[in-house]
PDB file of C-alpha atoms in Angstrom:
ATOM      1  CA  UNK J   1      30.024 146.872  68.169  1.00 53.00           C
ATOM      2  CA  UNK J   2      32.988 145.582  70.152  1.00 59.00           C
ATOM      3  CA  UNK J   3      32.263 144.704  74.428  1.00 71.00           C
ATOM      4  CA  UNK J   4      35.265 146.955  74.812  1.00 84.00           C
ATOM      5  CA  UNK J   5      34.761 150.380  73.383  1.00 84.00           C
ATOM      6  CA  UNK J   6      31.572 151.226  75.763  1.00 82.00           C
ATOM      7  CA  UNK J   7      33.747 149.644  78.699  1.00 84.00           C
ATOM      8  CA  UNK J   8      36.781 151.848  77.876  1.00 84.00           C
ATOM      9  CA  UNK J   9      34.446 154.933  77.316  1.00 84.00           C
ATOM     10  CA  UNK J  10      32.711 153.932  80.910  1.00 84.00           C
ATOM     11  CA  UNK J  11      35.878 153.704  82.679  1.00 85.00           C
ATOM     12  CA  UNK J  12      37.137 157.239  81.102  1.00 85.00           C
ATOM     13  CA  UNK J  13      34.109 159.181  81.764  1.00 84.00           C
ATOM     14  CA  UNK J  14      34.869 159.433  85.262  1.00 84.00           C
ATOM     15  CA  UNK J  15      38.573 160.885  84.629  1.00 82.00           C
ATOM     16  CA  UNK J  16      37.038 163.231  82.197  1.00 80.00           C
ATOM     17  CA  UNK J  17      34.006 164.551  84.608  1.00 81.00           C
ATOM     18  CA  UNK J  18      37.274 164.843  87.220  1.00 79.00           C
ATOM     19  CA  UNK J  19      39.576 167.391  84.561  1.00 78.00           C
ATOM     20  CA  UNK J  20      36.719 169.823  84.260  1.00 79.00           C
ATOM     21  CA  UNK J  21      36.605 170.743  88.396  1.00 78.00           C
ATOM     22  CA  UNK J  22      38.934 172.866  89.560  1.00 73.00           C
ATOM     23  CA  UNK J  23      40.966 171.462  92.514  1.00 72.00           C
ATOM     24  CA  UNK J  24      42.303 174.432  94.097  1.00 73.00           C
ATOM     25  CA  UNK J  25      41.518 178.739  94.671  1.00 74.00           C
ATOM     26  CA  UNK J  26      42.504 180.247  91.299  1.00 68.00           C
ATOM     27  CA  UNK J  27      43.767 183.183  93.160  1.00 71.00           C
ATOM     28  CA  UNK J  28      45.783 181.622  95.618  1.00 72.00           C
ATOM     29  CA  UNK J  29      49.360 182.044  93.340  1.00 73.00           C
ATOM     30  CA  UNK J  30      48.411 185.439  93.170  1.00 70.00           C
ATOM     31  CA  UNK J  31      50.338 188.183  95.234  1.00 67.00           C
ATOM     32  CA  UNK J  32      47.285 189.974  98.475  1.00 65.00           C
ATOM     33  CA  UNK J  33      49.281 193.072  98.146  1.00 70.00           C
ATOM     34  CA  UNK J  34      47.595 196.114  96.884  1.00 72.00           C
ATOM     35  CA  UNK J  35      49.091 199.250  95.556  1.00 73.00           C
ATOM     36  CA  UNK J  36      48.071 202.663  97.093  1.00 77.00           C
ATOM     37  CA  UNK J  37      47.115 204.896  94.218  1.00 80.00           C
ATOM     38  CA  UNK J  38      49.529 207.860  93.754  1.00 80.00           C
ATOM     39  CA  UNK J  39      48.357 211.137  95.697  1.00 82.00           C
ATOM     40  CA  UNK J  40      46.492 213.416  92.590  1.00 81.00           C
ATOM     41  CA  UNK J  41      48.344 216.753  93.128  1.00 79.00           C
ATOM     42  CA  UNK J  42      46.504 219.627  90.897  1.00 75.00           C
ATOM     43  CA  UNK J  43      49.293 221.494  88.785  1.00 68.00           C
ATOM     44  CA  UNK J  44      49.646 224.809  90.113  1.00 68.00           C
ATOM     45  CA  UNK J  45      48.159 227.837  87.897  1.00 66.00           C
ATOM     46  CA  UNK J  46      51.286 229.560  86.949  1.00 59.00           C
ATOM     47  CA  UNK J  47      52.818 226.575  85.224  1.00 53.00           C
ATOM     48  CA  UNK J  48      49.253 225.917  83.138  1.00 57.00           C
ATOM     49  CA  UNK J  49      50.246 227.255  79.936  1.00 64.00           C
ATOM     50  CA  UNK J  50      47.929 229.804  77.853  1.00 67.00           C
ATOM     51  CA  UNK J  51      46.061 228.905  74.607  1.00 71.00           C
ATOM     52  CA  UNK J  52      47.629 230.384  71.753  1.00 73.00           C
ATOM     53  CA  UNK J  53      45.776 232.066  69.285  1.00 70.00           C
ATOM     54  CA  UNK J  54      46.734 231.765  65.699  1.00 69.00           C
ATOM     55  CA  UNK J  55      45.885 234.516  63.235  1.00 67.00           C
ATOM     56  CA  UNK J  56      43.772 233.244  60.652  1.00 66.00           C
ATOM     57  CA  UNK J  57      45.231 232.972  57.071  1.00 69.00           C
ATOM     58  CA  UNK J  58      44.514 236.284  54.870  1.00 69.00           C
ATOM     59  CA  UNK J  59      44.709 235.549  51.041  1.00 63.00           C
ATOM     60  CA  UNK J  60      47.472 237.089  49.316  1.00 73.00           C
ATOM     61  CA  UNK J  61      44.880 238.847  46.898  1.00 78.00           C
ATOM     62  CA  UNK J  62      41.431 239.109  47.299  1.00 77.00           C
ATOM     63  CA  UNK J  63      39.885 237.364  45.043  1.00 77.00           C
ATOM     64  CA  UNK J  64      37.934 239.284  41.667  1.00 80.00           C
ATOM     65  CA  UNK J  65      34.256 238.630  40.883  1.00 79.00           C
ATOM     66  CA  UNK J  66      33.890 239.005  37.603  1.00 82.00           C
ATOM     67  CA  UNK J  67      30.196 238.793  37.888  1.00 84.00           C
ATOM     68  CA  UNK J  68      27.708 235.828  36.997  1.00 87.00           C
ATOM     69  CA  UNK J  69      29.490 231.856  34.981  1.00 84.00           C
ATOM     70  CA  UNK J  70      29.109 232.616  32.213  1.00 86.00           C
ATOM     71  CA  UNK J  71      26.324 230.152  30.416  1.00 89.00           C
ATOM     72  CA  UNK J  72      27.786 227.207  28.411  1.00 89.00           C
ATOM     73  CA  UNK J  73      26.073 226.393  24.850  1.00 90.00           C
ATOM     74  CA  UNK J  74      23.655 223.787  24.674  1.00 87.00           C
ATOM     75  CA  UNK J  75      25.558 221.122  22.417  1.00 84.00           C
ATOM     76  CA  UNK J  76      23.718 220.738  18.772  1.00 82.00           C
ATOM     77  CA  UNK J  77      21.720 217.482  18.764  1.00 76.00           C
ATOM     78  CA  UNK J  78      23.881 214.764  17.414  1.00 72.00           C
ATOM     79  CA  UNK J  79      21.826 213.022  14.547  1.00 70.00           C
ATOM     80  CA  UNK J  80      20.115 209.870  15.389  1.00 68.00           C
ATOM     81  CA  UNK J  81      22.258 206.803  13.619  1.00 79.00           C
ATOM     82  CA  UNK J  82      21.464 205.092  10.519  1.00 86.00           C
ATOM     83  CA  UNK J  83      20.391 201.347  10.999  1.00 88.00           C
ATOM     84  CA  UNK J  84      20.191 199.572   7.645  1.00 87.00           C
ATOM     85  CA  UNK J  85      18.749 196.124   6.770  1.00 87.00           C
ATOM     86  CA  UNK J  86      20.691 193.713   5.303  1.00 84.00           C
ATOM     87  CA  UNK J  87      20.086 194.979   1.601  1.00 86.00           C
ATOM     88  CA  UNK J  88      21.335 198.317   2.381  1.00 86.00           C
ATOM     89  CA  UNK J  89      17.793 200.123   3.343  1.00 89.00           C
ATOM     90  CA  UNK J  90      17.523 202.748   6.277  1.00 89.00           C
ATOM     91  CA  UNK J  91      14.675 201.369   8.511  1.00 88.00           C
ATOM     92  CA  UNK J  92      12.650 203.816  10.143  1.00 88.00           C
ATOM     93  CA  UNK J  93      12.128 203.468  14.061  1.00 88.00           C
ATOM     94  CA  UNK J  94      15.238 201.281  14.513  1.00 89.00           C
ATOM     95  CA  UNK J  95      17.783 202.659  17.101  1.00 88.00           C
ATOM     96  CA  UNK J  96      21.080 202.118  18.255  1.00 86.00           C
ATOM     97  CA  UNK J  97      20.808 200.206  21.449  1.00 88.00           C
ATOM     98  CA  UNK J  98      23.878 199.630  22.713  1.00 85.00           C
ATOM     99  CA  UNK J  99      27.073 198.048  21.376  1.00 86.00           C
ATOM    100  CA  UNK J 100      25.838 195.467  18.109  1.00 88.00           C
ATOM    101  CA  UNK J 101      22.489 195.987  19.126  1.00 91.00           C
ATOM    102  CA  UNK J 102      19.785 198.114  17.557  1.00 91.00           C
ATOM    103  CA  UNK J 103      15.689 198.194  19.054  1.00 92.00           C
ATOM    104  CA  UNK J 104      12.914 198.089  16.561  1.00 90.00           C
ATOM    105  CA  UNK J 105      10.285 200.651  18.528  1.00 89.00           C
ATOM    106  CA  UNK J 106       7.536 198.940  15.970  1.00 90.00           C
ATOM    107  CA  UNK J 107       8.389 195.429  17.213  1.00 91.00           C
ATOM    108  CA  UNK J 108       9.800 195.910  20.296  1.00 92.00           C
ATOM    109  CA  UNK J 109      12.446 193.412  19.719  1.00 92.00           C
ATOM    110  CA  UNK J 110      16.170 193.813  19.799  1.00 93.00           C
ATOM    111  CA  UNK J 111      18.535 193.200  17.113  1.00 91.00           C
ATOM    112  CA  UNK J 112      22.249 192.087  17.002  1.00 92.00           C
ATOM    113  CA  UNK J 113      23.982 194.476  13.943  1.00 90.00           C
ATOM    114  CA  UNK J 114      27.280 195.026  12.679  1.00 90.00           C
ATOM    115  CA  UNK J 115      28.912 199.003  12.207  1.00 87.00           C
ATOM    116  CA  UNK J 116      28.375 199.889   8.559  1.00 82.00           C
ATOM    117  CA  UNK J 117      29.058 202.884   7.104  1.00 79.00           C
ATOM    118  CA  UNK J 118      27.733 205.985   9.362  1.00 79.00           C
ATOM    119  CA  UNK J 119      25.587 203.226  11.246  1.00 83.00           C
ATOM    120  CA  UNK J 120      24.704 199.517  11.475  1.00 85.00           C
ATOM    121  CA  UNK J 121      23.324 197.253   9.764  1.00 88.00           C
ATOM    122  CA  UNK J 122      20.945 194.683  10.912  1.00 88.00           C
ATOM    123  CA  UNK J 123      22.334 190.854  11.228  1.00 84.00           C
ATOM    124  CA  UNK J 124      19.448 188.359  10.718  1.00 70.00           C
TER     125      UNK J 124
END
């Protein structure tokens, strides 16, 4: 290390230590006037005006009840897909998984599969 830097740095600190202390009344620029706050006057009652009151929106027609929804139909099972191994069997407990995937419920294991027909067939 240079014999200069820590004497520069010395001879600084004071002037630094000196910028940080305020030399003279922060409010002393400011104006010692005050302003009187304005008289509060209540309005008088005649001029306080009146709620108005609305009528509330009749329908045009009332509207018909034609009793209870009537109850949807419970959509037909869809038929499980077909998975097929790679010589063209159906395999029994494969699903569909999701999109070129199929789950062996015997294994456990997934499967990538390509579409094939009315289902897929098992890559391996």
């Amino acid at each position: 290390m240079r014999p200069t830097l820590p004497l520069l740095l010395m001879a600084l600190l004071p002037a630094l230590a000196l910028a940080q202390v305020p030399t003279a009344d922060p409010t002393a620029t400011r104006s010692a006037t005050t302003v009187a706050p304005a008289p509060v006057v209540p309005p008088p009652q005649a001029a306080r005006p009146q709620p108005q009151v609305l009528p509330s929106p009749q329908p045009a027609q009332p509207i018909k009840s034609t009793g209870p929804a009537p109850i949807a139909p419970v959509p037909a099972p869809k038929p499980a897909d077909k998975v097929y191994d790679r010589n063209g069997r159906i395999v029994p407990g494969v699903r569909p998984a999701g999109p070129n995937r199929v789950f062996d419920s015997r294994t456990g294991r997934y499967y990538d599969s390509v579409p094939a027909g009315d289902g897929q067939q098992i890559k391996r």
